[in-house]
CSV table of N, CA and C in Angstrom, one decimal:
chain,number,residue,atom,x,y,z
A,1,UNK,N,-3.4,130.4,-10.3
A,1,UNK,CA,-3.4,130.5,-11.9
A,1,UNK,C,-2.4,128.8,-12.7
A,2,UNK,N,-3.3,127.9,-13.5
A,2,UNK,CA,-3.9,127.0,-14.0
A,2,UNK,C,-2.8,127.2,-15.0
A,3,UNK,N,-1.6,125.7,-14.9
A,3,UNK,CA,-0.8,125.8,-15.7
A,3,UNK,C,-1.4,125.4,-17.3
A,4,UNK,N,-0.6,126.2,-18.4
A,4,UNK,CA,-1.1,125.7,-20.0
A,4,UNK,C,-0.9,124.8,-19.9
A,5,UNK,N,-1.9,124.5,-21.1
A,5,UNK,CA,-1.9,122.8,-21.5
A,5,UNK,C,-1.2,122.8,-23.2
A,6,UNK,N,-0.7,122.1,-22.8
A,6,UNK,CA,0.3,121.6,-24.3
A,6,UNK,C,0.4,120.5,-25.1
A,7,UNK,N,-0.4,120.5,-26.2
A,7,UNK,CA,-0.3,119.7,-27.1
A,7,UNK,C,0.3,120.0,-28.2
A,8,UNK,N,1.2,118.7,-28.6
A,8,UNK,CA,1.6,117.9,-29.9
A,8,UNK,C,1.1,117.4,-30.7
A,9,UNK,N,1.2,117.7,-32.2
A,9,UNK,CA,0.3,117.1,-33.3
A,9,UNK,C,0.7,117.0,-34.5
A,10,UNK,N,0.5,115.8,-35.2
A,10,UNK,CA,1.3,116.0,-36.4
A,10,UNK,C,1.1,116.9,-37.2
A,11,UNK,N,2.0,117.1,-38.3
A,11,UNK,CA,1.5,118.1,-39.2
A,11,UNK,C,0.7,117.5,-40.4
A,12,UNK,N,-0.6,117.9,-39.9
A,12,UNK,CA,-1.6,117.0,-41.7
A,12,UNK,C,-2.2,118.5,-42.0
A,13,UNK,N,-2.7,117.9,-43.2
A,13,UNK,CA,-3.3,118.8,-44.2
A,13,UNK,C,-4.4,119.6,-43.5
A,14,UNK,N,-4.9,118.8,-42.8
A,14,UNK,CA,-6.3,119.9,-42.1
A,14,UNK,C,-5.3,121.0,-40.9
A,15,UNK,N,-4.2,120.5,-41.0
A,15,UNK,CA,-3.4,121.3,-39.8
A,15,UNK,C,-2.8,122.9,-40.4
A,16,UNK,N,-2.4,122.5,-42.0
A,16,UNK,CA,-1.9,123.1,-42.5
A,16,UNK,C,-1.9,125.4,-42.1
A,17,UNK,N,-3.3,125.4,-42.6
A,17,UNK,CA,-3.4,127.0,-41.8
A,17,UNK,C,-2.8,127.1,-40.1
A,18,UNK,N,-2.8,126.2,-39.3
A,18,UNK,CA,-2.7,126.7,-38.2
A,18,UNK,C,-0.2,126.6,-38.1
A,19,UNK,N,-0.1,125.4,-39.4
A,19,UNK,CA,1.7,126.0,-39.9
A,19,UNK,C,1.6,127.2,-39.8
A,20,UNK,N,0.9,128.2,-41.4
A,20,UNK,CA,1.0,128.9,-42.1
A,20,UNK,C,0.9,130.0,-40.9
A,21,UNK,N,0.3,130.3,-39.3
A,21,UNK,CA,0.1,131.5,-38.5
A,21,UNK,C,1.4,131.1,-37.7
A,22,UNK,N,2.0,129.9,-37.2
A,22,UNK,CA,3.2,129.5,-36.9
A,22,UNK,C,4.6,130.3,-37.4
A,23,UNK,N,4.2,130.0,-38.8
A,23,UNK,CA,5.8,130.5,-39.9
A,23,UNK,C,5.1,132.2,-40.1
A,24,UNK,N,4.0,132.4,-40.0
A,24,UNK,CA,4.2,134.1,-40.6
A,24,UNK,C,4.0,134.2,-42.4
A,25,UNK,N,3.7,135.3,-42.7
A,25,UNK,CA,3.8,135.2,-44.4
A,25,UNK,C,4.7,135.2,-45.0
A,26,UNK,N,6.3,135.6,-44.5
A,26,UNK,CA,7.2,135.1,-45.0
A,26,UNK,C,8.5,133.9,-44.6
A,27,UNK,N,7.3,132.3,-44.4
A,27,UNK,CA,7.4,131.2,-44.2
A,27,UNK,C,8.6,131.0,-42.9
A,28,UNK,N,8.7,131.6,-42.1
A,28,UNK,CA,9.5,131.3,-40.8
A,28,UNK,C,10.7,131.7,-41.5
A,29,UNK,N,11.9,131.2,-41.1
A,29,UNK,CA,13.2,131.8,-41.6
A,29,UNK,C,13.5,132.2,-43.1
A,30,UNK,N,13.1,133.3,-43.6
A,30,UNK,CA,13.8,134.4,-44.5
A,30,UNK,C,13.1,133.1,-45.7
A,31,UNK,N,11.8,132.9,-46.0
A,31,UNK,CA,11.4,132.2,-46.9
A,31,UNK,C,12.0,130.4,-46.8
A,32,UNK,N,12.1,129.9,-45.6
A,32,UNK,CA,12.3,128.1,-45.5
A,32,UNK,C,11.5,127.7,-46.0
A,33,UNK,N,10.7,128.1,-45.0
A,33,UNK,CA,9.3,127.0,-45.0
A,33,UNK,C,9.8,125.5,-44.7
A,34,UNK,N,10.8,125.1,-44.2
A,34,UNK,CA,11.4,123.7,-43.6
A,34,UNK,C,12.3,123.3,-44.7
A,35,UNK,N,12.3,123.5,-45.6
A,35,UNK,CA,12.8,123.3,-46.4
A,35,UNK,C,14.5,123.4,-46.7
A,36,UNK,N,15.0,124.2,-46.3
A,36,UNK,CA,16.7,124.3,-45.8
A,36,UNK,C,17.0,122.8,-46.4
A,37,UNK,N,17.1,121.9,-45.3
A,37,UNK,CA,17.4,120.8,-45.6
A,37,UNK,C,16.9,119.7,-46.1
A,38,UNK,N,16.2,120.0,-47.3
A,38,UNK,CA,15.1,118.9,-48.1
A,38,UNK,C,15.7,119.0,-49.4
A,39,UNK,N,16.5,120.4,-49.9
A,39,UNK,CA,16.4,120.7,-50.9
A,39,UNK,C,18.2,121.1,-50.9
A,40,UNK,N,18.6,120.6,-52.1
A,40,UNK,CA,20.2,121.1,-52.7
A,40,UNK,C,19.6,122.9,-52.8
A,41,UNK,N,20.7,123.6,-52.3
A,41,UNK,CA,21.0,124.7,-51.9
A,41,UNK,C,20.5,125.6,-53.2
A,42,UNK,N,21.1,125.0,-54.5
A,42,UNK,CA,20.8,125.8,-55.4
A,42,UNK,C,19.4,126.0,-56.0
A,43,UNK,N,18.4,124.5,-55.3
A,43,UNK,CA,17.3,125.1,-55.6
A,43,UNK,C,16.0,125.0,-54.7
A,44,UNK,N,16.7,125.7,-53.5
A,44,UNK,CA,16.0,126.6,-52.2
A,44,UNK,C,16.6,127.9,-52.8
A,45,UNK,N,17.6,128.2,-53.1
A,45,UNK,CA,17.3,129.4,-53.9
A,45,UNK,C,17.3,129.8,-54.8
A,46,UNK,N,16.8,129.3,-55.7
A,46,UNK,CA,15.3,129.6,-56.5
A,46,UNK,C,14.1,129.3,-56.5
A,47,UNK,N,14.4,128.6,-55.5
A,47,UNK,CA,13.0,128.2,-55.7
A,47,UNK,C,12.2,129.4,-54.2
A,48,UNK,N,13.1,130.3,-53.5
A,48,UNK,CA,12.9,131.1,-52.2
A,48,UNK,C,11.7,130.5,-51.6
A,49,UNK,N,11.3,131.6,-51.5
A,49,UNK,CA,10.0,131.8,-50.5
A,49,UNK,C,8.8,131.2,-51.5
A,50,UNK,N,8.5,131.5,-52.1
A,50,UNK,CA,6.9,130.8,-52.4
A,50,UNK,C,7.2,129.5,-53.2
A,51,UNK,N,8.1,129.4,-53.6
A,51,UNK,CA,8.4,127.4,-54.2
A,51,UNK,C,9.2,127.1,-53.3
A,52,UNK,N,9.4,127.4,-51.8
A,52,UNK,CA,9.8,126.5,-51.1
A,52,UNK,C,8.6,126.5,-50.6
A,53,UNK,N,7.1,127.2,-50.2
A,53,UNK,CA,6.1,127.2,-49.4
A,53,UNK,C,5.7,125.8,-50.3
A,54,UNK,N,5.1,126.3,-51.8
A,54,UNK,CA,4.1,125.2,-52.7
A,54,UNK,C,4.9,123.9,-52.4
A,55,UNK,N,6.6,123.7,-52.5
A,55,UNK,CA,7.2,122.2,-52.2
A,55,UNK,C,7.1,122.0,-51.1
A,56,UNK,N,6.7,122.1,-49.9
A,56,UNK,CA,6.4,122.1,-48.5
A,56,UNK,C,5.2,121.6,-48.5
A,57,UNK,N,4.2,122.6,-48.8
A,57,UNK,CA,2.5,122.1,-49.0
A,57,UNK,C,2.6,120.8,-49.7
A,58,UNK,N,3.4,120.6,-50.6
A,58,UNK,CA,2.6,119.3,-51.3
A,58,UNK,C,3.5,118.1,-50.8
A,59,UNK,N,4.2,118.4,-49.5
A,59,UNK,CA,4.4,117.2,-49.4
A,59,UNK,C,3.6,116.9,-47.9
A,60,UNK,N,3.6,118.1,-47.2
A,60,UNK,CA,2.4,117.7,-46.3
A,60,UNK,C,0.8,117.1,-47.0
A,61,UNK,N,0.4,117.5,-48.6
A,61,UNK,CA,-1.0,117.3,-48.7
A,61,UNK,C,-0.2,116.0,-49.3
A,62,UNK,N,0.5,115.2,-49.4
A,62,UNK,CA,1.1,114.1,-50.1
A,62,UNK,C,1.4,113.2,-48.3
A,63,UNK,N,1.2,113.6,-47.1
A,63,UNK,CA,1.1,112.7,-45.8
A,63,UNK,C,2.5,112.3,-45.6
A,64,UNK,N,3.5,112.9,-46.3
A,64,UNK,CA,4.8,113.3,-45.5
A,64,UNK,C,5.2,112.9,-43.8
A,65,UNK,N,5.9,112.3,-43.8
A,65,UNK,CA,6.2,112.7,-42.2
A,65,UNK,C,6.9,113.4,-42.1
A,66,UNK,N,6.4,115.0,-41.4
A,66,UNK,CA,7.0,116.3,-41.5
A,66,UNK,C,7.6,116.8,-40.1
A,67,UNK,N,6.4,116.6,-39.2
A,67,UNK,CA,6.8,117.0,-37.6
A,67,UNK,C,5.7,117.4,-36.9
A,68,UNK,N,6.4,118.1,-36.1
A,68,UNK,CA,4.5,118.3,-35.1
A,68,UNK,C,4.5,120.0,-34.8
A,69,UNK,N,3.1,119.9,-35.1
A,69,UNK,CA,2.6,121.7,-34.7
A,69,UNK,C,2.4,121.6,-32.9
A,70,UNK,N,2.9,122.3,-31.9
A,70,UNK,CA,2.7,122.6,-30.5
A,70,UNK,C,1.3,123.5,-30.7
A,71,UNK,N,0.8,123.2,-29.6
A,71,UNK,CA,-0.4,124.1,-29.3
A,71,UNK,C,-0.5,124.5,-27.9
A,72,UNK,N,-1.2,125.4,-27.9
A,72,UNK,CA,-1.1,126.0,-26.1
A,72,UNK,C,-2.1,126.5,-26.0
A,73,UNK,N,-2.9,125.8,-24.9
A,73,UNK,CA,-4.3,126.0,-24.8
A,73,UNK,C,-5.2,126.5,-26.4
A,74,UNK,N,-4.7,125.6,-26.8
A,74,UNK,CA,-5.5,125.0,-28.2
A,74,UNK,C,-5.0,125.9,-29.6
A,75,UNK,N,-4.1,126.9,-29.2
A,75,UNK,CA,-3.6,127.5,-30.5
A,75,UNK,C,-2.2,127.1,-30.5
A,76,UNK,N,-2.4,127.0,-32.0
A,76,UNK,CA,-0.9,126.8,-32.8
A,76,UNK,C,0.1,127.7,-31.7
A,77,UNK,N,1.6,127.4,-31.8
A,77,UNK,CA,2.6,128.3,-30.6
A,77,UNK,C,3.6,127.9,-31.4
A,78,UNK,N,4.2,126.1,-31.8
A,78,UNK,CA,5.1,126.2,-32.6
A,78,UNK,C,5.3,124.9,-33.9
A,79,UNK,N,6.2,125.0,-33.7
A,79,UNK,CA,7.1,123.9,-35.1
A,79,UNK,C,8.1,123.0,-34.6
A,80,UNK,N,7.8,122.1,-34.8
A,80,UNK,CA,9.4,120.7,-34.6
A,80,UNK,C,9.5,120.2,-36.3
A,81,UNK,N,10.3,119.8,-36.9
A,81,UNK,CA,10.5,119.0,-37.9
A,81,UNK,C,10.8,117.7,-37.8
A,82,UNK,N,10.5,116.8,-37.9
A,82,UNK,CA,10.4,115.6,-37.3
A,82,UNK,C,10.1,114.6,-38.5
A,83,UNK,N,11.3,113.8,-39.3
A,83,UNK,CA,11.4,113.3,-40.7
A,83,UNK,C,12.0,112.3,-40.3
A,84,UNK,N,12.0,111.3,-41.1
A,84,UNK,CA,13.1,110.5,-41.2
A,84,UNK,C,14.8,110.9,-42.0
A,85,UNK,N,15.7,110.6,-41.8
A,85,UNK,CA,17.1,111.2,-42.0
A,85,UNK,C,17.1,111.2,-43.4
A,86,UNK,N,16.9,110.6,-43.8
A,86,UNK,CA,16.6,109.6,-46.2
A,86,UNK,C,15.6,111.5,-46.4
A,87,UNK,N,15.0,111.6,-45.3
A,87,UNK,CA,14.0,113.1,-46.2
A,87,UNK,C,14.8,114.3,-46.6
A,88,UNK,N,16.2,114.0,-46.0
A,88,UNK,CA,16.9,115.8,-45.5
A,88,UNK,C,18.0,115.6,-46.6
A,89,UNK,N,17.4,115.7,-47.8
A,89,UNK,CA,19.3,115.3,-48.9
A,89,UNK,C,20.3,116.2,-48.4
A,90,UNK,N,19.9,117.2,-48.0
A,90,UNK,CA,21.3,118.2,-47.5
A,90,UNK,C,22.3,117.4,-46.4
A,91,UNK,N,21.9,116.6,-45.6
A,91,UNK,CA,22.1,116.1,-44.5
A,91,UNK,C,22.9,114.3,-44.8
A,92,UNK,N,21.9,114.1,-46.2
A,92,UNK,CA,22.5,112.8,-46.7
A,92,UNK,C,23.7,112.8,-47.4
A,93,UNK,N,24.1,114.2,-48.3
A,93,UNK,CA,25.0,114.6,-48.5
A,93,UNK,C,26.1,115.0,-47.8
A,94,UNK,N,25.9,115.5,-46.3
A,94,UNK,CA,26.9,116.1,-45.5
A,94,UNK,C,28.1,115.1,-44.8
A,95,UNK,N,29.3,115.7,-44.8
A,95,UNK,CA,30.7,115.3,-44.3
A,95,UNK,C,30.1,115.1,-42.4
A,96,UNK,N,29.5,116.3,-42.5
A,96,UNK,CA,29.6,116.8,-41.1
A,96,UNK,C,28.4,116.1,-40.2
A,97,UNK,N,27.4,115.5,-41.1
A,97,UNK,CA,26.1,115.0,-40.2
A,97,UNK,C,26.0,113.2,-41.0
A,98,UNK,N,26.6,112.3,-40.6
A,98,UNK,CA,26.8,111.2,-40.8
A,98,UNK,C,25.4,110.6,-40.3
A,99,UNK,N,24.8,109.4,-41.2
A,99,UNK,CA,23.9,108.7,-40.2
A,99,UNK,C,24.9,107.7,-39.5
A,100,UNK,N,23.6,107.9,-38.2
A,100,UNK,CA,23.9,106.9,-36.9
A,100,UNK,C,23.8,105.6,-37.1
A,101,UNK,N,23.2,104.7,-37.9
A,101,UNK,CA,23.1,103.3,-38.5
A,101,UNK,C,21.6,102.8,-38.0
A,102,UNK,N,21.3,103.6,-37.3
A,102,UNK,CA,19.9,103.6,-35.9
A,102,UNK,C,18.4,103.2,-36.9
A,103,UNK,N,17.8,103.1,-36.5
A,103,UNK,CA,16.6,102.9,-37.4
A,103,UNK,C,15.4,103.7,-36.4
């Protein structure tokens, strides 16, 4: 049996449908849509699933650096958020996760 072919590609507007397949109808973790660290808690909770989806979709459409989709044998199989520290407003305000000073 051949090993599966794995490719990781940046999330772009033309790969949005693949991300939706990975996240499912609830937006991955309880309507997160990968906005948990990007929005202040009150905003995140108020927007919840549909609002967080719309906010994340806008970032995708604006070509913001957001992360990678993993494909196994051509099918979307995983997601990893990868973006500049400054894009995660919750981390920027956190005392537990200060910036490293590296760029």
